[in-house]
Amino acid sequence: MENFEFFNPTRIVFGRGTENKIGEILKKDGVKKVLFVYGKESIKKIGLYERVLKALKDNDIEFIEHSGVKPNPVLSHTKQGIEKAKAEKVNAILAVGGGSVIDEGKTIAVGAKSEKDVWRFFKRQDEIKSALPVYTILTLAATGSEMNENAVITNEETQEKLSISSKYIFPKVSILNPELTFSVSAQYQAYAAVDAIAHTVEYYFSGSYCPMIQNRFIEGLIKTVMDTTESILKEPDNYNARAEFMWAATLALNGLAKLGIRGGSFPNHMIAHALGALYDLPHGACLSIIIPAWMKWYKDKNPAQFKRFAKEIFNKETADDGISELKAWFKKIGAPVSLKAAGVKDFEISKIVDNAYNIAHVWQIGYTKETLTEIIKNAND
Ligand code: NZQ
Ligand code: ZN
């Protein structure tokens, strides 16, 4: 097992009705005024908006709204949020939604405490030195943003989708009520399942050594994600399935899954972000296109792990069988497995390659343009 340090300060409040505690939680922490960040209409449709307002008012917490965060959140809207947070002198961010809302909230938290152009932090040209405290109520389990130090934003002018990572943006408290996810559509549930699986397999495959405890932890998460997704697709209001899925997705990217693994990186996300930036596809859809393509290219570089994956997850004998089974499962749940299936018909491979290569440079992952071309060609099968 490799040496590691583990740090995760996010307090999780999990279960039915927990969103009603948000006012008390903020008050106890001495928060007086929040920027209330949310998306388009989903929180209003499920009655959550009203409940949040009541919890804030009952506890004398002032709030300023910042709504309209879009999936694949963009820099221009984030900058508007930063201006509001500064002008209104809020002392915390309350993000209510999925990964996009939380990521925009985290970025506003950073921007509100800095005089620099916030994009500089995404280009890794400056180091994040502080942020407002972030509180979240999660409504879509997928990204793990509710319990991690990352945020992903798209600069729509330059078509770059990049991330920040800082201990200052771990949410202070995240409220996870599985009932709030009952309304997540079958389509987004499929994307969420792909994303949670992706978060566990990145290091699992790309690392050169994976300890037994990590193998078993990751395989347990993958099987849980697959089984609960099948139940959710049949029965969207199944509390236990939604609850186990929600917690599995959080555990997949809260820092635990990569511990003790030697080497490894996030190559599938690097290429998926290029597709997200260029075609504005949902993140999970970008991953279901790229993962089988990347696996086809990578499998011979880590044959034992691919064989293990096939056996443990699908009870199959060969690496190729494991990859085909995973691809078939993505297809079965409704996630696209090629650019064509995602509706991207006219694309230039070189454009995707250049975009991903830029991310590889920022993230310092040593993929060449030739390698990227080979992988992206596989995504067209
Ligand atoms: O805008 P509203 O109306 O809220 O609708 C949203 C949105 O259209 C809807 N939704 C959310 N909760 C719902 C709901 N619909 C019905 N019922 C509910 N309870 O779902 C749609 C998608 O939401 P979004 O937040 O975009 O999805 P997700 O949670 O998958 O987040 C994706 C973003 O997170 C980034 C992705 O790149 C993408 O930008 N990621 C963030 C990570 C992180 N911070 O650690 C890691 C991930 O790898 C990922 O990159
Ligand atoms: Zn992801």
CSV table of C-alpha atoms and ligand atoms in Angstrom, one decimal:
chain,number,residue,atom,x,y,z
A,1,MET,CA,0.0,0.0,0.0
A,2,GLU,CA,1.3,3.5,-0.9
A,3,ASN,CA,1.7,6.2,1.7
A,4,PHE,CA,-1.2,8.6,1.9
A,5,GLU,CA,-2.8,11.4,3.8
A,6,PHE,CA,-6.5,11.6,4.1
A,7,PHE,CA,-8.4,14.8,5.0
A,8,ASN,CA,-12.1,15.4,4.6
A,9,PRO,CA,-13.8,17.9,6.9
A,10,THR,CA,-17.3,17.9,5.3
A,11,ARG,CA,-20.1,17.1,7.8
A,12,ILE,CA,-22.8,14.9,6.2
A,13,VAL,CA,-26.4,15.1,7.5
A,14,PHE,CA,-28.2,12.2,5.8
A,15,GLY,CA,-31.8,11.0,5.7
A,16,ARG,CA,-35.4,11.9,5.4
A,17,GLY,CA,-36.5,15.4,6.2
A,18,THR,CA,-32.9,16.7,6.8
A,19,GLU,CA,-33.2,19.7,4.5
A,20,ASN,CA,-35.5,21.3,7.1
A,21,LYS,CA,-32.5,21.6,9.4
A,22,ILE,CA,-30.6,24.0,7.1
A,23,GLY,CA,-31.7,27.1,9.0
A,24,GLU,CA,-30.6,25.8,12.4
A,25,ILE,CA,-27.3,24.6,11.0
A,26,LEU,CA,-26.5,28.0,9.5
A,27,LYS,CA,-27.6,29.8,12.6
A,28,LYS,CA,-25.4,27.7,14.9
A,29,ASP,CA,-22.5,28.4,12.7
A,30,GLY,CA,-23.1,32.1,13.0
A,31,VAL,CA,-24.1,32.7,9.4
A,32,LYS,CA,-26.3,35.7,8.9
A,33,LYS,CA,-26.6,36.1,5.2
A,34,VAL,CA,-26.3,33.6,2.4
A,35,LEU,CA,-26.1,33.5,-1.4
A,36,PHE,CA,-28.8,30.9,-2.2
A,37,VAL,CA,-27.6,29.3,-5.5
A,38,TYR,CA,-29.8,26.9,-7.5
A,39,GLY,CA,-30.6,25.8,-11.0
A,40,LYS,CA,-33.7,26.2,-13.2
A,41,GLU,CA,-36.9,24.7,-11.9
A,42,SER,CA,-36.4,21.3,-10.3
A,43,ILE,CA,-36.2,22.6,-6.7
A,44,LYS,CA,-39.5,24.5,-7.1
A,45,LYS,CA,-41.2,21.5,-8.7
A,46,ILE,CA,-40.4,19.3,-5.7
A,47,GLY,CA,-41.4,21.9,-3.1
A,48,LEU,CA,-37.8,22.2,-1.8
A,49,TYR,CA,-37.5,25.9,-2.7
A,50,GLU,CA,-40.4,26.7,-0.3
A,51,ARG,CA,-39.0,24.5,2.5
A,52,VAL,CA,-35.5,26.1,2.2
A,53,LEU,CA,-37.0,29.6,2.4
A,54,LYS,CA,-39.0,28.7,5.5
A,55,ALA,CA,-36.0,27.2,7.2
A,56,LEU,CA,-34.0,30.4,6.5
A,57,LYS,CA,-36.8,32.7,7.6
A,58,ASP,CA,-37.5,30.8,10.8
A,59,ASN,CA,-33.9,31.2,11.7
A,60,ASP,CA,-33.5,34.9,10.7
A,61,ILE,CA,-31.0,34.1,7.9
A,62,GLU,CA,-31.0,36.7,5.2
A,63,PHE,CA,-30.6,35.5,1.6
A,64,ILE,CA,-29.9,36.7,-1.9
A,65,GLU,CA,-30.9,34.4,-4.7
A,66,HIS,CA,-28.6,33.4,-7.6
A,67,SER,CA,-30.7,31.0,-9.8
A,68,GLY,CA,-30.4,29.7,-13.4
A,69,VAL,CA,-27.2,27.6,-13.0
A,70,LYS,CA,-27.1,25.4,-16.1
A,71,PRO,CA,-25.8,21.8,-16.4
A,72,ASN,CA,-22.1,22.2,-17.3
A,73,PRO,CA,-22.1,25.6,-15.4
A,74,VAL,CA,-20.5,28.5,-17.2
A,75,LEU,CA,-18.0,31.1,-16.2
A,76,SER,CA,-20.1,34.2,-17.2
A,77,HIS,CA,-23.0,33.1,-14.9
A,78,THR,CA,-20.5,32.2,-12.1
A,79,LYS,CA,-19.0,35.7,-12.4
A,80,GLN,CA,-22.4,37.3,-11.9
A,81,GLY,CA,-22.7,35.2,-8.7
A,82,ILE,CA,-19.4,36.5,-7.5
A,83,GLU,CA,-20.4,40.1,-8.1
A,84,LYS,CA,-23.6,39.5,-6.1
A,85,ALA,CA,-21.8,37.8,-3.3
A,86,LYS,CA,-19.4,40.7,-3.0
A,87,ALA,CA,-21.9,43.5,-3.4
A,88,GLU,CA,-24.3,41.9,-0.8
A,89,LYS,CA,-21.5,40.9,1.6
A,90,VAL,CA,-22.9,37.4,2.1
A,91,ASN,CA,-21.0,35.3,4.6
A,92,ALA,CA,-21.7,31.9,3.2
A,93,ILE,CA,-22.9,30.1,0.0
A,94,LEU,CA,-25.9,27.8,0.1
A,95,ALA,CA,-26.0,25.6,-3.0
A,96,VAL,CA,-29.2,23.6,-3.5
A,97,GLY,CA,-29.1,21.2,-6.5
A,98,GLY,CA,-26.8,18.8,-8.3
A,99,GLY,CA,-23.1,18.9,-9.1
A,100,SER,CA,-23.5,21.9,-11.4
A,101,VAL,CA,-25.1,24.1,-8.7
A,102,ILE,CA,-22.6,23.0,-6.1
A,103,ASP,CA,-19.6,23.6,-8.4
A,104,GLU,CA,-20.8,27.1,-9.3
A,105,GLY,CA,-21.5,27.7,-5.6
A,106,LYS,CA,-17.9,26.6,-4.7
A,107,THR,CA,-16.4,28.8,-7.4
A,108,ILE,CA,-18.4,31.8,-6.3
A,109,ALA,CA,-17.1,31.1,-2.8
A,110,VAL,CA,-13.6,31.4,-4.1
A,111,GLY,CA,-14.2,34.4,-6.3
A,112,ALA,CA,-16.0,36.3,-3.5
A,113,LYS,CA,-12.8,36.2,-1.4
A,114,SER,CA,-10.4,37.2,-4.1
A,115,GLU,CA,-9.6,40.2,-6.3
A,116,LYS,CA,-8.2,38.0,-9.1
A,117,ASP,CA,-10.0,36.8,-12.2
A,118,VAL,CA,-11.4,33.5,-10.9
A,119,TRP,CA,-10.5,31.7,-14.2
A,120,ARG,CA,-6.8,32.1,-13.2
A,121,PHE,CA,-7.4,29.4,-10.5
A,122,PHE,CA,-8.8,27.0,-13.1
A,123,LYS,CA,-5.8,27.6,-15.4
A,124,ARG,CA,-3.6,26.9,-12.3
A,125,GLN,CA,-2.0,30.3,-12.7
A,126,ASP,CA,-2.8,31.3,-9.1
A,127,GLU,CA,-3.3,29.4,-5.8
A,128,ILE,CA,-6.6,29.5,-3.9
A,129,LYS,CA,-6.0,31.1,-0.5
A,130,SER,CA,-9.5,31.3,0.9
A,131,ALA,CA,-13.2,30.9,0.2
A,132,LEU,CA,-16.5,31.6,1.8
A,133,PRO,CA,-18.0,28.6,3.7
A,134,VAL,CA,-20.2,26.4,1.4
A,135,TYR,CA,-23.3,24.6,2.6
A,136,THR,CA,-25.2,22.2,0.2
A,137,ILE,CA,-28.5,20.4,-0.1
A,138,LEU,CA,-28.0,17.7,-2.7
A,139,THR,CA,-30.8,16.9,-5.2
A,140,LEU,CA,-28.9,14.8,-7.7
A,141,ALA,CA,-26.5,12.1,-6.5
A,142,ALA,CA,-23.6,11.7,-9.0
A,143,THR,CA,-20.6,13.9,-8.8
A,144,GLY,CA,-19.5,13.6,-5.2
A,145,SER,CA,-19.1,17.4,-5.2
A,146,GLU,CA,-21.1,17.5,-1.9
A,147,MET,CA,-18.1,15.9,-0.1
A,148,ASN,CA,-15.0,16.9,-2.0
A,149,GLU,CA,-12.7,19.7,-2.8
A,150,ASN,CA,-13.3,20.1,-6.5
A,151,ALA,CA,-15.4,22.3,-8.8
A,152,VAL,CA,-15.7,22.2,-12.6
A,153,ILE,CA,-16.6,25.2,-14.7
A,154,THR,CA,-16.8,25.8,-18.5
A,155,ASN,CA,-15.4,28.9,-19.9
A,156,GLU,CA,-17.8,29.3,-22.8
A,157,GLU,CA,-15.7,31.9,-24.6
A,158,THR,CA,-12.6,29.7,-24.9
A,159,GLN,CA,-14.5,26.4,-24.9
A,160,GLU,CA,-12.4,25.1,-21.9
A,161,LYS,CA,-13.9,22.9,-19.2
A,162,LEU,CA,-11.5,22.9,-16.3
A,163,SER,CA,-11.5,22.3,-12.6
A,164,ILE,CA,-10.2,23.7,-9.3
A,165,SER,CA,-9.2,21.7,-6.3
A,166,SER,CA,-8.7,23.3,-2.9
A,167,LYS,CA,-9.2,22.4,0.8
A,168,TYR,CA,-11.1,25.7,1.1
A,169,ILE,CA,-14.0,24.4,-1.0
A,170,PHE,CA,-14.9,21.2,0.9
A,171,PRO,CA,-18.5,22.0,1.8
A,172,LYS,CA,-18.8,22.7,5.5
A,173,VAL,CA,-22.1,20.8,5.8
A,174,SER,CA,-23.9,18.8,3.1
A,175,ILE,CA,-27.5,17.6,3.5
A,176,LEU,CA,-28.3,14.4,1.7
A,177,ASN,CA,-32.0,13.5,1.7
A,178,PRO,CA,-32.5,10.6,-0.8
A,179,GLU,CA,-36.2,11.6,-1.1
A,180,LEU,CA,-35.1,14.8,-2.9
A,181,THR,CA,-33.8,12.6,-5.7
A,182,PHE,CA,-37.0,10.7,-6.4
A,183,SER,CA,-37.8,13.1,-9.2
A,184,VAL,CA,-34.4,12.7,-11.0
A,185,SER,CA,-35.3,11.4,-14.5
A,186,ALA,CA,-34.3,8.0,-15.7
A,187,GLN,CA,-32.0,9.6,-18.2
A,188,TYR,CA,-30.1,11.6,-15.5
A,189,GLN,CA,-30.1,8.5,-13.2
A,190,ALA,CA,-28.2,6.7,-16.0
A,191,TYR,CA,-25.7,9.5,-16.4
A,192,ALA,CA,-25.3,9.6,-12.6
A,193,ALA,CA,-24.6,5.9,-12.5
A,194,VAL,CA,-21.9,6.2,-15.2
A,195,ASP,CA,-20.3,9.1,-13.4
A,196,ALA,CA,-20.1,7.3,-10.0
A,197,ILE,CA,-18.6,4.2,-11.7
A,198,ALA,CA,-16.2,6.4,-13.6
A,199,HIS,CA,-15.0,8.0,-10.3
A,200,THR,CA,-14.0,4.7,-8.9
A,201,VAL,CA,-12.4,3.1,-12.0
A,202,GLU,CA,-10.1,5.9,-13.0
A,203,TYR,CA,-7.4,5.1,-10.4
A,204,TYR,CA,-8.4,1.4,-10.2
A,205,PHE,CA,-7.3,0.9,-13.8
A,206,SER,CA,-4.7,3.6,-14.4
A,207,GLY,CA,-2.7,3.0,-11.2
A,208,SER,CA,0.1,0.5,-11.5
A,209,TYR,CA,-0.8,-1.2,-8.2
A,210,CYS,CA,-4.2,-1.3,-6.4
A,211,PRO,CA,-4.3,-2.7,-2.8
A,212,MET,CA,-6.8,-5.5,-2.0
A,213,ILE,CA,-8.9,-3.2,0.2
A,214,GLN,CA,-9.2,-0.6,-2.5
A,215,ASN,CA,-10.1,-3.3,-5.1
A,216,ARG,CA,-12.9,-4.7,-2.9
A,217,PHE,CA,-14.1,-1.2,-1.8
A,218,ILE,CA,-14.3,-0.1,-5.4
A,219,GLU,CA,-15.9,-3.2,-6.7
A,220,GLY,CA,-18.5,-3.0,-3.9
A,221,LEU,CA,-19.3,0.5,-4.9
A,222,ILE,CA,-19.7,-0.4,-8.6
A,223,LYS,CA,-22.0,-3.3,-7.8
A,224,THR,CA,-24.1,-1.1,-5.5
A,225,VAL,CA,-24.3,1.6,-8.1
A,226,MET,CA,-25.4,-1.0,-10.8
A,227,ASP,CA,-27.9,-2.8,-8.6
A,228,THR,CA,-29.5,0.3,-7.1
A,229,THR,CA,-29.7,1.9,-10.5
A,230,GLU,CA,-31.6,-1.1,-11.9
A,231,SER,CA,-34.1,-0.8,-8.9
A,232,ILE,CA,-34.4,3.0,-9.3
A,233,LEU,CA,-35.2,2.7,-13.0
A,234,LYS,CA,-38.0,0.3,-12.2
A,235,GLU,CA,-39.2,2.1,-9.1
A,236,PRO,CA,-38.1,5.8,-8.9
A,237,ASP,CA,-39.6,6.2,-5.4
A,238,ASN,CA,-37.7,3.3,-3.8
A,239,TYR,CA,-36.2,5.0,-0.8
A,240,ASN,CA,-33.5,2.4,0.0
A,241,ALA,CA,-32.3,2.2,-3.6
A,242,ARG,CA,-32.1,6.0,-3.8
A,243,ALA,CA,-30.4,6.2,-0.4
A,244,GLU,CA,-27.8,3.5,-1.2
A,245,PHE,CA,-27.1,5.0,-4.6
A,246,MET,CA,-26.7,8.4,-3.1
A,247,TRP,CA,-24.2,7.3,-0.5
A,248,ALA,CA,-22.3,5.2,-3.0
A,249,ALA,CA,-22.0,8.2,-5.3
A,250,THR,CA,-20.7,10.3,-2.5
A,251,LEU,CA,-18.1,7.7,-1.4
A,252,ALA,CA,-16.9,7.3,-5.0
A,253,LEU,CA,-15.4,10.8,-5.1
A,254,ASN,CA,-14.8,11.9,-1.5
A,255,GLY,CA,-11.1,10.9,-1.6
A,256,LEU,CA,-11.4,7.4,-0.2
A,257,ALA,CA,-11.4,5.4,-3.5
A,258,LYS,CA,-7.9,6.4,-4.6
A,259,LEU,CA,-6.0,5.9,-1.3
A,260,GLY,CA,-3.0,3.6,-1.3
A,261,ILE,CA,-3.1,3.1,-5.1
A,262,ARG,CA,0.3,3.6,-6.9
A,263,GLY,CA,0.1,6.3,-9.6
A,264,GLY,CA,-3.0,6.8,-11.6
A,265,SER,CA,-4.8,9.8,-12.9
A,266,PHE,CA,-8.2,10.9,-14.3
A,267,PRO,CA,-7.8,10.3,-18.1
A,268,ASN,CA,-11.4,9.5,-18.9
A,269,HIS,CA,-12.5,12.7,-17.3
A,270,MET,CA,-9.9,14.7,-19.2
A,271,ILE,CA,-11.4,13.5,-22.5
A,272,ALA,CA,-15.0,13.7,-21.3
A,273,HIS,CA,-14.5,17.4,-20.3
A,274,ALA,CA,-13.3,18.1,-23.9
A,275,LEU,CA,-16.6,16.7,-25.1
A,276,GLY,CA,-18.5,18.6,-22.5
A,277,ALA,CA,-16.8,21.9,-23.5
A,278,LEU,CA,-17.3,21.4,-27.2
A,279,TYR,CA,-20.8,19.8,-27.4
A,280,ASP,CA,-22.4,20.7,-24.0
A,281,LEU,CA,-23.3,17.1,-23.5
A,282,PRO,CA,-24.2,15.9,-19.9
A,283,HIS,CA,-21.1,14.8,-18.1
A,284,GLY,CA,-22.3,11.2,-17.6
A,285,ALA,CA,-23.0,10.9,-21.3
A,286,CYS,CA,-19.5,12.1,-22.1
A,287,LEU,CA,-18.1,9.4,-19.8
A,288,SER,CA,-20.2,6.5,-21.2
A,289,ILE,CA,-18.9,7.4,-24.6
A,290,ILE,CA,-15.2,7.6,-23.5
A,291,ILE,CA,-14.8,4.9,-20.9
A,292,PRO,CA,-15.3,1.9,-23.3
A,293,ALA,CA,-13.1,3.6,-25.9
A,294,TRP,CA,-10.4,4.3,-23.3
A,295,MET,CA,-10.6,0.8,-22.0
A,296,LYS,CA,-10.1,-0.7,-25.4
A,297,TRP,CA,-6.9,1.3,-25.8
A,298,TYR,CA,-5.6,0.8,-22.2
A,299,LYS,CA,-6.5,-2.8,-21.4
A,300,ASP,CA,-3.2,-4.4,-22.4
A,301,LYS,CA,-1.3,-1.9,-20.2
A,302,ASN,CA,-2.9,-3.4,-17.0
A,303,PRO,CA,-4.2,-6.9,-18.1
A,304,ALA,CA,-4.5,-8.4,-14.6
A,305,GLN,CA,-6.7,-5.6,-13.4
A,306,PHE,CA,-9.0,-5.8,-16.4
A,307,LYS,CA,-9.3,-9.6,-16.0
A,308,ARG,CA,-10.1,-9.0,-12.3
A,309,PHE,CA,-12.8,-6.4,-13.2
A,310,ALA,CA,-14.4,-8.8,-15.7
A,311,LYS,CA,-14.6,-11.6,-13.1
A,312,GLU,CA,-15.6,-9.6,-10.0
A,313,ILE,CA,-18.2,-7.4,-11.7
A,314,PHE,CA,-19.6,-9.6,-14.5
A,315,ASN,CA,-18.4,-13.1,-13.7
A,316,LYS,CA,-16.6,-13.2,-17.1
A,317,GLU,CA,-13.1,-14.5,-17.9
A,318,THR,CA,-11.5,-12.0,-20.2
A,319,ALA,CA,-10.7,-8.3,-20.3
A,320,ASP,CA,-12.6,-7.9,-23.5
A,321,ASP,CA,-15.7,-9.6,-22.0
A,322,GLY,CA,-15.6,-7.2,-19.1
A,323,ILE,CA,-15.4,-4.2,-21.4
A,324,SER,CA,-18.3,-5.4,-23.6
A,325,GLU,CA,-20.5,-6.1,-20.6
A,326,LEU,CA,-19.9,-2.6,-19.2
A,327,LYS,CA,-20.6,-1.0,-22.5
A,328,ALA,CA,-23.8,-3.1,-22.9
A,329,TRP,CA,-24.9,-2.1,-19.4
A,330,PHE,CA,-24.4,1.6,-20.2
A,331,LYS,CA,-26.5,1.1,-23.3
A,332,LYS,CA,-29.1,-0.8,-21.4
A,333,ILE,CA,-29.7,2.0,-18.9
A,334,GLY,CA,-29.9,4.6,-21.7
A,335,ALA,CA,-26.4,6.1,-21.7
A,336,PRO,CA,-24.8,6.7,-25.1
A,337,VAL,CA,-21.7,4.6,-26.0
A,338,SER,CA,-20.6,6.5,-29.1
A,339,LEU,CA,-20.5,10.1,-30.3
A,340,LYS,CA,-23.1,9.2,-32.9
A,341,ALA,CA,-25.5,7.8,-30.3
A,342,ALA,CA,-25.2,11.1,-28.3
A,343,GLY,CA,-26.3,13.0,-31.4
A,344,VAL,CA,-22.9,14.4,-32.3
A,345,LYS,CA,-22.7,13.7,-36.0
A,346,ASP,CA,-20.4,16.3,-37.5
A,347,PHE,CA,-17.3,16.4,-35.5
A,348,GLU,CA,-13.6,16.8,-36.2
A,349,ILE,CA,-11.5,14.4,-34.2
A,350,SER,CA,-8.6,16.9,-34.2
A,351,LYS,CA,-10.8,19.5,-32.5
A,352,ILE,CA,-11.6,17.1,-29.7
A,353,VAL,CA,-8.0,16.0,-29.5
A,354,ASP,CA,-6.7,19.6,-29.2
A,355,ASN,CA,-9.3,20.4,-26.5
A,356,ALA,CA,-8.4,17.3,-24.5
A,357,TYR,CA,-4.7,18.0,-25.0
A,358,ASN,CA,-5.1,21.4,-23.4
A,359,ILE,CA,-6.7,19.8,-20.4
A,360,ALA,CA,-3.9,17.2,-20.3
A,361,HIS,CA,-1.4,20.1,-20.2
A,362,VAL,CA,-3.2,21.9,-17.3
A,363,TRP,CA,-3.7,18.6,-15.4
A,364,GLN,CA,-0.2,17.5,-16.2
A,365,ILE,CA,-1.3,14.1,-17.6
A,366,GLY,CA,1.2,12.9,-20.2
A,367,TYR,CA,-1.1,11.9,-23.1
A,368,THR,CA,0.1,12.7,-26.6
A,369,LYS,CA,-2.1,13.8,-29.4
A,370,GLU,CA,-1.5,10.5,-31.1
A,371,THR,CA,-2.8,8.6,-28.1
A,372,LEU,CA,-5.9,10.9,-27.8
A,373,THR,CA,-6.6,10.4,-31.5
A,374,GLU,CA,-6.6,6.6,-31.1
A,375,ILE,CA,-8.9,6.7,-28.1
A,376,ILE,CA,-11.4,9.2,-29.7
A,377,LYS,CA,-11.5,7.1,-32.9
A,378,ASN,CA,-12.6,4.1,-30.7
A,379,ALA,CA,-15.5,6.3,-29.4
A,380,ASN,CA,-16.9,6.3,-32.9
A,381,ASP,CA,-17.5,2.5,-33.1
B,1,NZQ,O1,-31.5,23.1,-13.2
B,1,NZQ,P1,-32.5,22.2,-12.6
B,1,NZQ,O2,-33.9,22.5,-12.8
B,1,NZQ,O3,-32.2,22.0,-11.1
B,1,NZQ,O4,-32.4,20.7,-13.2
B,1,NZQ,C1,-31.2,19.9,-13.1
B,1,NZQ,C2,-30.4,19.7,-14.3
B,1,NZQ,O5,-31.2,20.0,-15.5
B,1,NZQ,C3,-31.7,18.4,-12.9
B,1,NZQ,N1,-32.0,18.1,-11.5
B,1,NZQ,C4,-31.2,18.2,-10.4
B,1,NZQ,N2,-31.8,17.7,-9.3
B,1,NZQ,C5,-33.0,17.2,-9.7
B,1,NZQ,C6,-33.1,17.4,-11.1
B,1,NZQ,N3,-34.2,17.1,-11.8
B,1,NZQ,C7,-35.2,16.5,-11.1
B,1,NZQ,N4,-35.2,16.2,-9.8
B,1,NZQ,C8,-34.1,16.6,-9.1
B,1,NZQ,N5,-34.1,16.3,-7.8
B,1,NZQ,O6,-30.7,17.6,-13.4
B,1,NZQ,C9,-30.0,18.3,-14.4
B,1,NZQ,C10,-28.5,18.0,-14.3
B,1,NZQ,O7,-28.0,18.6,-13.1
B,1,NZQ,P2,-26.5,18.7,-12.9
B,1,NZQ,O8,-26.2,19.4,-11.6
B,1,NZQ,O9,-25.8,19.3,-14.1
B,1,NZQ,O10,-26.0,17.2,-12.9
B,1,NZQ,P3,-24.7,16.6,-12.1
B,1,NZQ,O11,-25.0,16.4,-10.7
B,1,NZQ,O12,-24.4,15.3,-12.9
B,1,NZQ,O13,-23.5,17.6,-12.3
B,1,NZQ,C11,-22.8,17.7,-13.4
B,1,NZQ,C12,-21.7,18.7,-13.3
B,1,NZQ,O14,-20.7,18.3,-12.3
B,1,NZQ,C13,-19.4,18.2,-12.8
B,1,NZQ,C14,-19.7,17.8,-14.3
B,1,NZQ,O15,-18.6,18.0,-15.1
B,1,NZQ,C15,-20.9,18.7,-14.6
B,1,NZQ,O16,-20.4,20.0,-14.9
B,1,NZQ,N6,-18.6,17.3,-12.0
B,1,NZQ,C16,-18.2,17.8,-10.8
B,1,NZQ,C17,-17.3,17.0,-10.0
B,1,NZQ,C18,-16.9,17.5,-8.7
B,1,NZQ,N7,-17.2,18.8,-8.3
B,1,NZQ,O17,-16.2,16.8,-8.0
B,1,NZQ,C19,-16.8,15.8,-10.4
B,1,NZQ,C20,-17.4,15.2,-11.6
B,1,NZQ,O18,-16.5,14.3,-12.3
B,1,NZQ,C21,-18.0,16.2,-12.6
B,1,NZQ,O19,-16.9,16.6,-13.5
B,2,ZN,ZN,-17.3,12.6,-13.1
